[in-house]
Amino acid sequence: MNDMPKEEFRKAGHQLIDWIADYLNNIEKFPVLPKVKPGDITKRIPQTPPVNGEEIEKVLSDIDKVLLDGITHWNHPGFMAYFNTTSSGPGILAELLTAAFTSNGMLWKTSPTVTEMEKSMMNWFRQMVGLPENYWGIIYDTASTSSMHAIASAREQLNLGFREKGVAGRKDLPKIILYCSEQAHSSIDKGALLLGVGLDGIRKIPVNEKFEMIPEKLEEAINEDIKKGYKPFCVVATVGTTSTTSVDPVEQIADIAEKYNIWFHIDAAYAGVTAMVPEMRWVSKGWERADSIVINPHKWMFTPLDLSILLTRKKDILKRAFSLVPEYLKTAQDSEVENFMDYGYQLGRRFRSLKLWFIIRYFGVEGIANRLKQQISWAKEFSSWISDAKDFELVAPVPFSTVCFRYNPGNKTEDELNKINEELLEKINTTGKIFLSHTKLYGKFVIRLTIGGIRHERRHIQNAWELIKTIARG
Ligand SMILES: *Cc1c(COP(=O)(O)O)cnc(C)c1O
């Protein structure tokens, strides 16, 4: 009635590591996007669970037969869609060890190493992105969760009794308003949804021609809301927006947030890691004035999903929003230690910081920074190819590693161009060689190419350009 016998585990473990090593080694042989139709994979999975156990060998052999056809290969160097999340060797190994320990970091006592490693890694990471010592960090699963906790802290900072009285049915509560640009990520809206702000309580501030929030418009909106008797409580700047990777003017927004005493959150989920690159330090200008910042190592620091970091200089407010300690979770060390369960809605916590310990030690800060720097330079190179081609155009500036462009052979209406580019993207993606995504900017259908994978080499960027040109011109 016990677990798998240890020799069987050892053998299967070796086999699986071999499988993974071969898979990553040969990954370019797979089409980056699967060709399956909805339901195809379901058909391969029995509708009822096995009553009696099966050999682990049989499970392992089904990796190829059942799974692979429906896997989108995020680790494929042809993956240049969305933001390219890839997992590095050290990250994969750490993930394996996390499962072996399955230590729960809800309290210091439930696994001292988990808490102390997370605190140490947050201290490392804070230094890596150049934030001062008064910043404290915590790991959550995703940026969506990190930003939700930031917005919850912003709400708690108002001291309007949200903990005790909630939001529903209260006549004494003013409408509370959150501000972000119209280019902000939908996770901000979702955080507001969850916290009783409502979509109605979000002001989408217009952006300039470079897709950056216009601070004058922010201040105007705040004043209008105050006049109406509403309570501005949170402003979110994005450093590296999801569509174009534009950067909101952090310092000017900080001025306004300070003037009106509003919580200032920075969403740097994708681009935040570039603060590690000496040449990119401009990115983090003014960050020390933010109340909270989210950065995702799982986006552009070669960390397997999931690992998002929230840094804040107001951890006490975050704690006030979430700490709730029942008798059975009280420990003798409570006064001496930090219990991470006090800083979020979840109780159980995975040992995620182990991935940072492996990755940062293996590559080194410089090794990570150099990879980012190289990828940024390839994106600049790609964007220069686009600008030099008479029948292509850049649609947004390229501050990081994402290029927004479209095919424009001339003599076409905007509607025709949209159709042509949509078709072009579809054709590129069905080759299985690369996977690009799209966005819409001022009604224009725009193709997005992102570099950010640990397996990207310059040839992949060159090949992508050859493929895009050939298909477009054909
Ligand atoms: C990807 C992204 C998010 C959401 O990240 P998750 O970790 O998937 O929740 C939020 N903000 C920005 C700017 C992003 O690029």
Short mmCIF file of C-alpha atoms and ligand atoms in Angstrom, two decimals:
data_model
loop_
_atom_site.label_atom_id
_atom_site.label_comp_id
_atom_site.label_asym_id
_atom_site.label_seq_id
_atom_site.Cartn_x
_atom_site.Cartn_y
_atom_site.Cartn_z
CA MET A 1 0.00 0.00 0.00
CA ASN A 2 3.04 2.30 -0.23
CA ASP A 3 4.61 4.45 -2.91
CA MET A 4 6.38 3.23 -6.04
CA PRO A 5 9.37 1.02 -5.08
CA LYS A 6 12.56 3.06 -4.98
CA GLU A 7 14.39 1.11 -7.67
CA GLU A 8 11.45 1.55 -10.01
CA PHE A 9 11.46 5.28 -9.22
CA ARG A 10 15.18 5.54 -9.90
CA LYS A 11 14.87 3.77 -13.24
CA ALA A 12 11.86 5.76 -14.40
CA GLY A 13 13.50 8.97 -13.20
CA HIS A 14 16.62 8.34 -15.27
CA GLN A 15 14.45 7.48 -18.25
CA LEU A 16 12.45 10.65 -17.88
CA ILE A 17 15.52 12.86 -17.58
CA ASP A 18 16.87 11.20 -20.74
CA TRP A 19 13.56 11.84 -22.44
CA ILE A 20 13.66 15.53 -21.45
CA ALA A 21 17.28 15.94 -22.55
CA ASP A 22 16.48 14.41 -25.97
CA TYR A 23 13.31 16.43 -26.29
CA LEU A 24 15.08 19.73 -25.66
CA ASN A 25 17.93 18.68 -27.90
CA ASN A 26 15.63 17.87 -30.81
CA ILE A 27 12.96 20.44 -30.17
CA GLU A 28 13.38 22.13 -33.55
CA LYS A 29 12.16 18.95 -35.24
CA PHE A 30 8.67 19.61 -33.90
CA PRO A 31 6.25 22.11 -35.41
CA VAL A 32 6.16 24.89 -32.86
CA LEU A 33 2.35 25.03 -33.09
CA PRO A 34 0.44 21.73 -32.93
CA LYS A 35 -1.81 20.78 -35.82
CA VAL A 36 -4.51 19.10 -33.72
CA LYS A 37 -8.15 20.13 -33.69
CA PRO A 38 -10.19 20.75 -30.55
CA GLY A 39 -10.99 17.38 -28.97
CA ASP A 40 -8.22 15.41 -30.72
CA ILE A 41 -6.20 14.93 -27.54
CA THR A 42 -9.27 14.18 -25.43
CA LYS A 43 -9.99 11.23 -27.72
CA ARG A 44 -6.66 9.70 -26.69
CA ILE A 45 -7.44 9.85 -22.99
CA PRO A 46 -9.78 7.15 -21.63
CA GLN A 47 -13.07 8.54 -20.40
CA THR A 48 -12.83 6.67 -17.13
CA PRO A 49 -9.86 6.33 -14.78
CA PRO A 50 -8.03 2.99 -14.50
CA VAL A 51 -9.35 0.91 -11.62
CA ASN A 52 -6.08 -0.95 -11.25
CA GLY A 53 -2.64 0.62 -11.47
CA GLU A 54 -0.59 0.53 -14.65
CA GLU A 55 3.15 0.18 -15.16
CA ILE A 56 5.01 3.50 -15.02
CA GLU A 57 6.70 2.33 -18.24
CA LYS A 58 3.35 2.45 -19.94
CA VAL A 59 2.68 5.97 -18.67
CA LEU A 60 6.10 7.12 -19.88
CA SER A 61 5.62 5.61 -23.31
CA ASP A 62 2.34 7.52 -23.61
CA ILE A 63 4.18 10.85 -23.36
CA ASP A 64 4.90 10.55 -27.08
CA LYS A 65 1.65 8.90 -28.08
CA VAL A 66 -0.82 10.99 -26.12
CA LEU A 67 0.75 14.34 -25.35
CA LEU A 68 3.22 15.51 -27.95
CA ASP A 69 0.88 16.16 -30.87
CA GLY A 70 -1.02 18.68 -28.81
CA ILE A 71 1.92 20.44 -27.19
CA THR A 72 2.71 24.00 -28.20
CA HIS A 73 6.47 24.02 -27.84
CA TRP A 74 7.18 27.11 -25.78
CA ASN A 75 10.82 26.03 -25.50
CA HIS A 76 11.15 25.93 -29.32
CA PRO A 77 13.40 28.74 -30.60
CA GLY A 78 10.77 29.42 -33.28
CA PHE A 79 8.35 30.47 -30.56
CA MET A 80 8.24 34.25 -30.93
CA ALA A 81 4.62 34.88 -29.96
CA TYR A 82 3.20 36.71 -26.90
CA PHE A 83 6.14 36.91 -24.53
CA ASN A 84 8.39 33.92 -24.98
CA THR A 85 8.42 32.01 -21.70
CA THR A 86 11.10 29.32 -21.70
CA SER A 87 12.57 26.99 -19.12
CA SER A 88 16.29 26.53 -18.63
CA GLY A 89 18.06 23.34 -17.51
CA PRO A 90 18.67 24.56 -13.95
CA GLY A 91 15.06 25.71 -13.71
CA ILE A 92 13.76 22.30 -14.77
CA LEU A 93 15.99 20.52 -12.26
CA ALA A 94 14.89 22.82 -9.44
CA GLU A 95 11.26 22.14 -10.31
CA LEU A 96 11.93 18.43 -9.93
CA LEU A 97 13.46 18.93 -6.51
CA THR A 98 10.56 21.14 -5.43
CA ALA A 99 8.21 18.23 -6.14
CA ALA A 100 10.46 15.85 -4.22
CA PHE A 101 10.42 18.04 -1.11
CA THR A 102 6.83 19.18 -1.58
CA SER A 103 7.58 21.36 1.43
CA ASN A 104 4.87 23.84 2.17
CA GLY A 105 6.07 27.34 2.94
CA MET A 106 2.89 28.64 4.50
CA LEU A 107 4.64 29.20 7.85
CA TRP A 108 8.32 29.44 8.75
CA LYS A 109 7.81 26.34 10.89
CA THR A 110 6.24 24.28 8.11
CA SER A 111 9.62 24.44 6.36
CA PRO A 112 12.20 26.96 7.55
CA THR A 113 14.33 26.54 4.43
CA VAL A 114 11.41 27.45 2.15
CA THR A 115 10.78 30.73 3.96
CA GLU A 116 14.42 31.62 4.44
CA MET A 117 15.35 30.76 0.85
CA GLU A 118 12.47 32.88 -0.45
CA LYS A 119 13.57 35.81 1.70
CA SER A 120 17.17 35.42 0.54
CA MET A 121 16.19 35.15 -3.12
CA MET A 122 13.98 38.22 -2.79
CA ASN A 123 16.97 40.05 -1.37
CA TRP A 124 19.14 38.87 -4.29
CA PHE A 125 16.51 39.79 -6.84
CA ARG A 126 15.94 43.23 -5.31
CA GLN A 127 19.67 43.93 -5.72
CA MET A 128 19.68 42.52 -9.24
CA VAL A 129 17.05 45.02 -10.38
CA GLY A 130 18.66 47.84 -8.39
CA LEU A 131 15.98 48.54 -5.81
CA PRO A 132 16.84 49.98 -2.37
CA GLU A 133 16.83 47.94 0.84
CA ASN A 134 13.43 49.08 1.99
CA TYR A 135 11.90 46.89 -0.71
CA TRP A 136 10.61 43.54 0.47
CA GLY A 137 9.64 40.76 -1.91
CA ILE A 138 7.32 37.80 -2.12
CA ILE A 139 6.76 35.14 -4.75
CA TYR A 140 3.31 34.40 -6.15
CA ASP A 141 2.28 32.26 -9.09
CA THR A 142 1.60 34.92 -11.73
CA ALA A 143 1.67 38.67 -12.33
CA SER A 144 -2.11 38.58 -12.22
CA THR A 145 -1.92 37.42 -8.60
CA SER A 146 0.91 39.83 -7.75
CA SER A 147 -0.99 42.82 -9.11
CA MET A 148 -4.19 41.74 -7.38
CA HIS A 149 -2.32 41.75 -4.06
CA ALA A 150 -0.91 45.20 -4.87
CA ILE A 151 -4.39 46.54 -5.62
CA ALA A 152 -5.69 44.95 -2.43
CA SER A 153 -2.95 46.76 -0.50
CA ALA A 154 -3.87 50.01 -2.22
CA ARG A 155 -7.46 49.48 -1.11
CA GLU A 156 -6.41 48.63 2.45
CA GLN A 157 -4.29 51.78 2.60
CA LEU A 158 -7.52 53.83 2.38
CA ASN A 159 -8.48 52.68 5.90
CA LEU A 160 -12.13 52.41 4.96
CA GLY A 161 -12.82 49.22 6.86
CA PHE A 162 -12.65 46.77 3.94
CA ARG A 163 -11.44 43.97 6.22
CA GLU A 164 -14.34 44.14 8.62
CA LYS A 165 -17.20 45.53 6.59
CA GLY A 166 -16.37 44.43 3.05
CA VAL A 167 -17.84 46.35 0.13
CA ALA A 168 -21.32 44.96 -0.46
CA GLY A 169 -24.30 46.90 0.81
CA ARG A 170 -22.30 49.79 2.24
CA LYS A 171 -23.77 53.27 1.94
CA ASP A 172 -20.82 54.89 3.74
CA LEU A 173 -18.30 53.86 1.06
CA PRO A 174 -17.28 56.25 -1.73
CA LYS A 175 -16.69 54.84 -5.19
CA ILE A 176 -12.98 53.95 -5.35
CA ILE A 177 -11.10 54.50 -8.60
CA LEU A 178 -8.08 52.82 -10.15
CA TYR A 179 -6.06 54.40 -12.99
CA CYS A 180 -3.98 52.75 -15.68
CA SER A 181 -3.31 53.43 -19.33
CA GLU A 182 -5.46 52.06 -22.11
CA GLN A 183 -2.48 49.81 -22.93
CA ALA A 184 -2.37 48.22 -19.45
CA HIS A 185 -2.66 44.47 -19.11
CA SER A 186 -6.08 42.92 -18.52
CA SER A 187 -4.81 41.46 -15.23
CA ILE A 188 -5.17 44.95 -13.71
CA ASP A 189 -8.84 44.98 -14.69
CA LYS A 190 -9.25 41.49 -13.28
CA GLY A 191 -7.68 42.49 -9.96
CA ALA A 192 -10.12 45.39 -9.80
CA LEU A 193 -12.97 43.01 -10.66
CA LEU A 194 -12.04 40.72 -7.82
CA LEU A 195 -11.69 43.47 -5.23
CA GLY A 196 -15.05 45.11 -5.66
CA VAL A 197 -13.75 48.08 -7.65
CA GLY A 198 -15.69 46.96 -10.70
CA LEU A 199 -14.90 47.73 -14.33
CA ASP A 200 -16.74 51.00 -13.78
CA GLY A 201 -14.13 51.99 -11.24
CA ILE A 202 -11.23 51.76 -13.71
CA ARG A 203 -10.08 54.80 -15.68
CA LYS A 204 -8.17 53.97 -18.84
CA ILE A 205 -5.88 56.95 -19.42
CA PRO A 206 -5.07 57.76 -23.07
CA VAL A 207 -1.57 57.19 -24.46
CA ASN A 208 0.64 59.24 -26.79
CA GLU A 209 1.87 58.19 -30.23
CA LYS A 210 4.48 55.97 -28.53
CA PHE A 211 1.74 54.21 -26.54
CA GLU A 212 2.86 55.78 -23.24
CA MET A 213 0.40 57.08 -20.66
CA ILE A 214 -0.14 60.86 -20.89
CA PRO A 215 0.40 62.11 -17.31
CA GLU A 216 -1.63 65.32 -17.83
CA LYS A 217 -4.62 63.15 -18.75
CA LEU A 218 -4.09 61.13 -15.59
CA GLU A 219 -4.18 64.21 -13.39
CA GLU A 220 -7.25 65.49 -15.24
CA ALA A 221 -9.07 62.21 -14.62
CA ILE A 222 -8.14 62.21 -10.94
CA ASN A 223 -9.45 65.75 -10.49
CA GLU A 224 -12.70 64.93 -12.27
CA ASP A 225 -13.24 61.95 -10.00
CA ILE A 226 -12.48 63.93 -6.85
CA LYS A 227 -15.01 66.55 -7.97
CA LYS A 228 -17.61 63.80 -8.26
CA GLY A 229 -16.89 62.71 -4.70
CA TYR A 230 -15.06 59.55 -5.73
CA LYS A 231 -11.89 58.28 -4.07
CA PRO A 232 -8.83 57.70 -6.29
CA PHE A 233 -6.84 54.91 -4.65
CA CYS A 234 -4.44 53.26 -7.08
CA VAL A 235 -2.48 54.13 -10.20
CA VAL A 236 -0.72 51.50 -12.27
CA ALA A 237 2.14 52.34 -14.63
CA THR A 238 3.29 49.71 -17.07
CA VAL A 239 6.96 49.27 -17.89
CA GLY A 240 6.78 47.14 -21.02
CA THR A 241 3.14 47.01 -22.08
CA THR A 242 1.86 43.78 -23.51
CA SER A 243 1.01 45.01 -27.01
CA THR A 244 4.00 47.20 -27.85
CA THR A 245 6.28 47.07 -24.75
CA SER A 246 5.94 50.83 -24.30
CA VAL A 247 7.06 52.37 -21.01
CA ASP A 248 4.80 54.75 -19.10
CA PRO A 249 6.52 57.90 -17.71
CA VAL A 250 7.17 56.51 -14.23
CA GLU A 251 8.58 59.65 -12.63
CA GLN A 252 5.77 61.94 -13.75
CA ILE A 253 3.20 59.37 -12.63
CA ALA A 254 5.03 59.08 -9.28
CA ASP A 255 4.73 62.88 -8.87
CA ILE A 256 0.98 62.66 -9.36
CA ALA A 257 0.57 59.60 -7.13
CA GLU A 258 2.45 61.40 -4.34
CA LYS A 259 0.52 64.63 -4.80
CA TYR A 260 -2.83 62.86 -4.42
CA ASN A 261 -1.61 60.22 -1.97
CA ILE A 262 -2.50 57.29 -4.22
CA TRP A 263 -0.85 53.84 -4.14
CA PHE A 264 1.57 53.59 -7.08
CA HIS A 265 1.99 50.12 -8.60
CA ILE A 266 4.31 49.30 -11.50
CA ASP A 267 3.53 46.38 -13.79
CA ALA A 268 6.91 45.33 -15.20
CA ALA A 269 5.95 41.67 -15.62
CA TYR A 270 7.86 41.27 -18.89
CA ALA A 271 10.42 44.08 -19.07
CA GLY A 272 11.36 44.43 -15.40
CA VAL A 273 14.22 41.95 -15.66
CA THR A 274 16.06 44.28 -18.06
CA ALA A 275 16.90 46.50 -15.08
CA MET A 276 19.72 43.96 -14.57
CA VAL A 277 21.35 45.02 -17.83
CA PRO A 278 23.74 47.93 -17.23
CA GLU A 279 22.85 49.52 -20.60
CA MET A 280 19.14 49.30 -19.75
CA ARG A 281 19.24 50.96 -16.32
CA TRP A 282 17.03 53.81 -17.63
CA VAL A 283 14.19 51.33 -17.38
CA SER A 284 14.17 51.43 -13.57
CA LYS A 285 14.31 55.21 -13.23
CA GLY A 286 11.90 56.26 -10.51
CA TRP A 287 11.06 52.71 -9.41
CA GLU A 288 12.09 53.51 -5.84
CA ARG A 289 9.08 55.81 -5.67
CA ALA A 290 6.60 53.04 -6.40
CA ASP A 291 4.70 51.37 -3.58
CA SER A 292 4.85 48.03 -5.37
CA ILE A 293 6.35 46.48 -8.50
CA VAL A 294 5.66 43.18 -10.21
CA ILE A 295 8.32 41.38 -12.27
CA ASN A 296 7.95 37.86 -13.71
CA PRO A 297 11.06 35.66 -13.86
CA HIS A 298 8.80 33.15 -15.61
CA LYS A 299 8.47 35.57 -18.49
CA TRP A 300 12.00 36.56 -19.39
CA MET A 301 14.37 34.97 -16.93
CA PHE A 302 14.32 31.40 -18.22
CA THR A 303 12.25 30.16 -15.28
CA PRO A 304 9.64 27.43 -15.78
CA LEU A 305 6.08 28.57 -15.14
CA ASP A 306 5.23 29.79 -12.60
CA LEU A 307 7.12 32.43 -10.66
CA SER A 308 6.13 36.06 -10.28
CA ILE A 309 7.69 38.51 -7.82
CA LEU A 310 5.94 41.35 -6.04
CA LEU A 311 8.25 43.89 -4.47
CA THR A 312 6.82 46.45 -2.08
CA ARG A 313 8.02 48.97 0.45
CA LYS A 314 4.73 48.69 2.34
CA LYS A 315 4.60 45.06 3.36
CA ASP A 316 2.77 45.99 6.58
CA ILE A 317 -0.21 47.19 4.58
CA LEU A 318 -0.16 44.02 2.48
CA LYS A 319 -0.12 42.06 5.73
CA ARG A 320 -2.96 44.10 7.17
CA ALA A 321 -5.01 43.27 4.09
CA PHE A 322 -4.48 39.51 4.29
CA SER A 323 -3.24 38.26 7.63
CA LEU A 324 -5.71 36.03 9.43
CA VAL A 325 -4.28 33.46 11.81
CA PRO A 326 -6.51 30.69 13.18
CA GLU A 327 -5.48 28.88 16.35
CA TYR A 328 -4.20 25.81 14.52
CA LEU A 329 -1.69 27.89 12.55
CA LYS A 330 -0.17 29.73 15.52
CA THR A 331 3.47 28.85 16.23
CA ALA A 332 5.97 29.61 18.97
CA GLN A 333 8.19 31.49 16.50
CA ASP A 334 5.50 33.86 15.23
CA SER A 335 7.12 36.90 16.83
CA GLU A 336 10.58 36.17 15.40
CA VAL A 337 9.87 35.05 11.86
CA GLU A 338 7.97 36.01 8.76
CA ASN A 339 5.16 33.64 7.82
CA PHE A 340 4.45 34.13 4.13
CA MET A 341 0.83 33.02 4.49
CA ASP A 342 0.27 36.42 6.16
CA TYR A 343 0.97 38.20 2.89
CA GLY A 344 -1.58 36.72 0.56
CA TYR A 345 -4.88 34.93 0.16
CA GLN A 346 -3.35 31.47 -0.27
CA LEU A 347 -2.27 29.20 2.54
CA GLY A 348 -0.16 26.47 0.92
CA ARG A 349 2.90 27.78 -0.88
CA ARG A 350 5.19 25.94 -3.29
CA PHE A 351 8.96 26.06 -2.90
CA ARG A 352 9.32 28.30 -5.95
CA SER A 353 12.40 30.20 -4.79
CA LEU A 354 14.44 27.07 -5.38
CA LYS A 355 14.19 27.80 -9.10
CA LEU A 356 15.77 31.23 -8.55
CA TRP A 357 18.54 29.71 -6.44
CA PHE A 358 19.41 27.25 -9.21
CA ILE A 359 19.03 29.70 -12.10
CA ILE A 360 20.79 32.71 -10.61
CA ARG A 361 23.67 30.59 -9.33
CA TYR A 362 24.07 28.65 -12.58
CA PHE A 363 23.99 31.60 -15.00
CA GLY A 364 25.14 34.35 -12.65
CA VAL A 365 23.72 37.85 -12.72
CA GLU A 366 26.01 38.76 -15.59
CA GLY A 367 25.12 35.63 -17.51
CA ILE A 368 21.44 36.49 -17.29
CA ALA A 369 22.03 40.15 -18.12
CA ASN A 370 24.20 39.27 -21.12
CA ARG A 371 21.52 37.01 -22.53
CA LEU A 372 18.92 39.74 -22.20
CA LYS A 373 21.25 42.27 -23.76
CA GLN A 374 21.92 40.01 -26.72
CA GLN A 375 18.23 39.37 -27.27
CA ILE A 376 17.48 43.09 -27.15
CA SER A 377 20.19 43.66 -29.77
CA TRP A 378 18.70 40.97 -32.04
CA ALA A 379 15.31 42.65 -31.76
CA LYS A 380 16.91 45.96 -32.76
CA GLU A 381 18.54 44.21 -35.69
CA PHE A 382 15.26 42.64 -36.76
CA SER A 383 13.53 46.00 -36.50
CA SER A 384 16.21 47.54 -38.71
CA TRP A 385 15.50 44.89 -41.36
CA ILE A 386 11.81 45.83 -41.16
CA SER A 387 12.52 49.56 -41.47
CA ASP A 388 14.88 49.01 -44.40
CA ALA A 389 12.37 46.91 -46.35
CA LYS A 390 10.18 49.16 -48.49
CA ASP A 391 7.18 46.85 -48.23
CA PHE A 392 7.21 46.46 -44.42
CA GLU A 393 6.71 48.98 -41.66
CA LEU A 394 7.45 49.25 -37.97
CA VAL A 395 4.30 50.17 -36.09
CA ALA A 396 5.79 50.93 -32.65
CA PRO A 397 9.19 51.76 -31.13
CA VAL A 398 11.30 48.80 -29.96
CA PRO A 399 12.64 49.47 -26.45
CA PHE A 400 13.10 45.77 -25.55
CA SER A 401 12.90 42.53 -27.51
CA THR A 402 9.46 42.81 -29.09
CA VAL A 403 8.87 44.14 -32.59
CA CYS A 404 5.45 45.27 -33.86
CA PHE A 405 5.31 45.45 -37.63
CA ARG A 406 3.14 44.87 -40.65
CA TYR A 407 3.45 44.16 -44.32
CA ASN A 408 2.51 47.20 -46.39
CA PRO A 409 3.18 46.89 -50.11
CA GLY A 410 1.49 50.26 -50.84
CA ASN A 411 -1.73 51.19 -52.67
CA LYS A 412 -3.94 49.38 -50.15
CA THR A 413 -6.70 50.61 -47.89
CA GLU A 414 -6.42 50.06 -44.14
CA ASP A 415 -9.08 47.35 -44.37
CA GLU A 416 -7.17 45.53 -47.08
CA LEU A 417 -3.94 45.81 -45.10
CA ASN A 418 -5.61 44.32 -42.07
CA LYS A 419 -6.86 41.38 -44.11
CA ILE A 420 -3.49 40.85 -45.78
CA ASN A 421 -1.61 40.87 -42.49
CA GLU A 422 -4.08 38.58 -40.78
CA GLU A 423 -3.68 36.13 -43.65
CA LEU A 424 0.09 36.53 -43.61
CA LEU A 425 0.24 35.71 -39.90
CA GLU A 426 -1.92 32.64 -40.40
CA LYS A 427 0.32 31.43 -43.23
CA ILE A 428 3.50 32.03 -41.23
CA ASN A 429 2.15 30.13 -38.26
CA THR A 430 0.90 27.14 -40.25
CA THR A 431 4.47 26.50 -41.48
CA GLY A 432 5.17 25.20 -37.96
CA LYS A 433 8.62 26.80 -38.16
CA ILE A 434 7.84 29.92 -36.18
CA PHE A 435 4.94 31.14 -34.10
CA LEU A 436 4.14 34.87 -34.03
CA SER A 437 1.17 36.63 -32.47
CA HIS A 438 -0.65 39.86 -33.19
CA THR A 439 -2.22 42.92 -31.66
CA LYS A 440 -4.35 45.82 -32.84
CA LEU A 441 -3.02 49.37 -32.66
CA TYR A 442 -5.32 52.22 -33.71
CA GLY A 443 -7.37 49.72 -35.65
CA LYS A 444 -4.33 48.35 -37.46
CA PHE A 445 -3.73 44.61 -37.41
CA VAL A 446 -0.11 44.32 -36.30
CA ILE A 447 2.19 41.29 -36.20
CA ARG A 448 4.33 40.89 -33.07
CA LEU A 449 7.66 39.10 -32.91
CA THR A 450 9.23 38.53 -29.50
CA ILE A 451 12.68 37.28 -28.67
CA GLY A 452 13.23 36.02 -25.15
CA GLY A 453 13.79 32.28 -25.22
CA ILE A 454 16.89 30.66 -23.75
CA ARG A 455 17.33 28.69 -27.00
CA HIS A 456 17.21 31.64 -29.41
CA GLU A 457 20.24 32.15 -31.59
CA ARG A 458 20.77 34.87 -34.17
CA ARG A 459 20.09 32.40 -36.99
CA HIS A 460 16.56 31.89 -35.69
CA ILE A 461 15.86 35.59 -36.05
CA GLN A 462 17.39 35.63 -39.54
CA ASN A 463 15.40 32.56 -40.58
CA ALA A 464 12.22 34.12 -39.24
CA TRP A 465 12.80 37.24 -41.34
CA GLU A 466 13.50 35.18 -44.47
CA LEU A 467 10.32 33.20 -43.92
CA ILE A 468 8.18 36.29 -43.24
CA LYS A 469 9.51 38.08 -46.35
CA THR A 470 9.11 35.07 -48.60
CA ILE A 471 5.53 34.39 -47.57
CA ALA A 472 4.53 38.06 -47.69
CA ARG A 473 6.03 38.67 -51.13
CA GLY A 474 4.61 35.42 -52.46
C1 LIG B 1 2.10 38.80 -19.19
C2 LIG B 1 1.77 40.04 -18.47
C3 LIG B 1 0.94 40.01 -17.34
C4 LIG B 1 0.29 38.75 -16.86
O1 LIG B 1 1.20 37.82 -16.44
P1 LIG B 1 0.75 36.43 -15.75
O2 LIG B 1 1.96 36.05 -14.97
O3 LIG B 1 0.44 35.51 -16.86
O4 LIG B 1 -0.43 36.71 -14.89
C5 LIG B 1 0.71 41.19 -16.69
N1 LIG B 1 1.24 42.35 -17.12
C6 LIG B 1 2.03 42.43 -18.19
C7 LIG B 1 2.60 43.75 -18.62
C8 LIG B 1 2.31 41.28 -18.91
O5 LIG B 1 3.08 41.35 -20.01
#
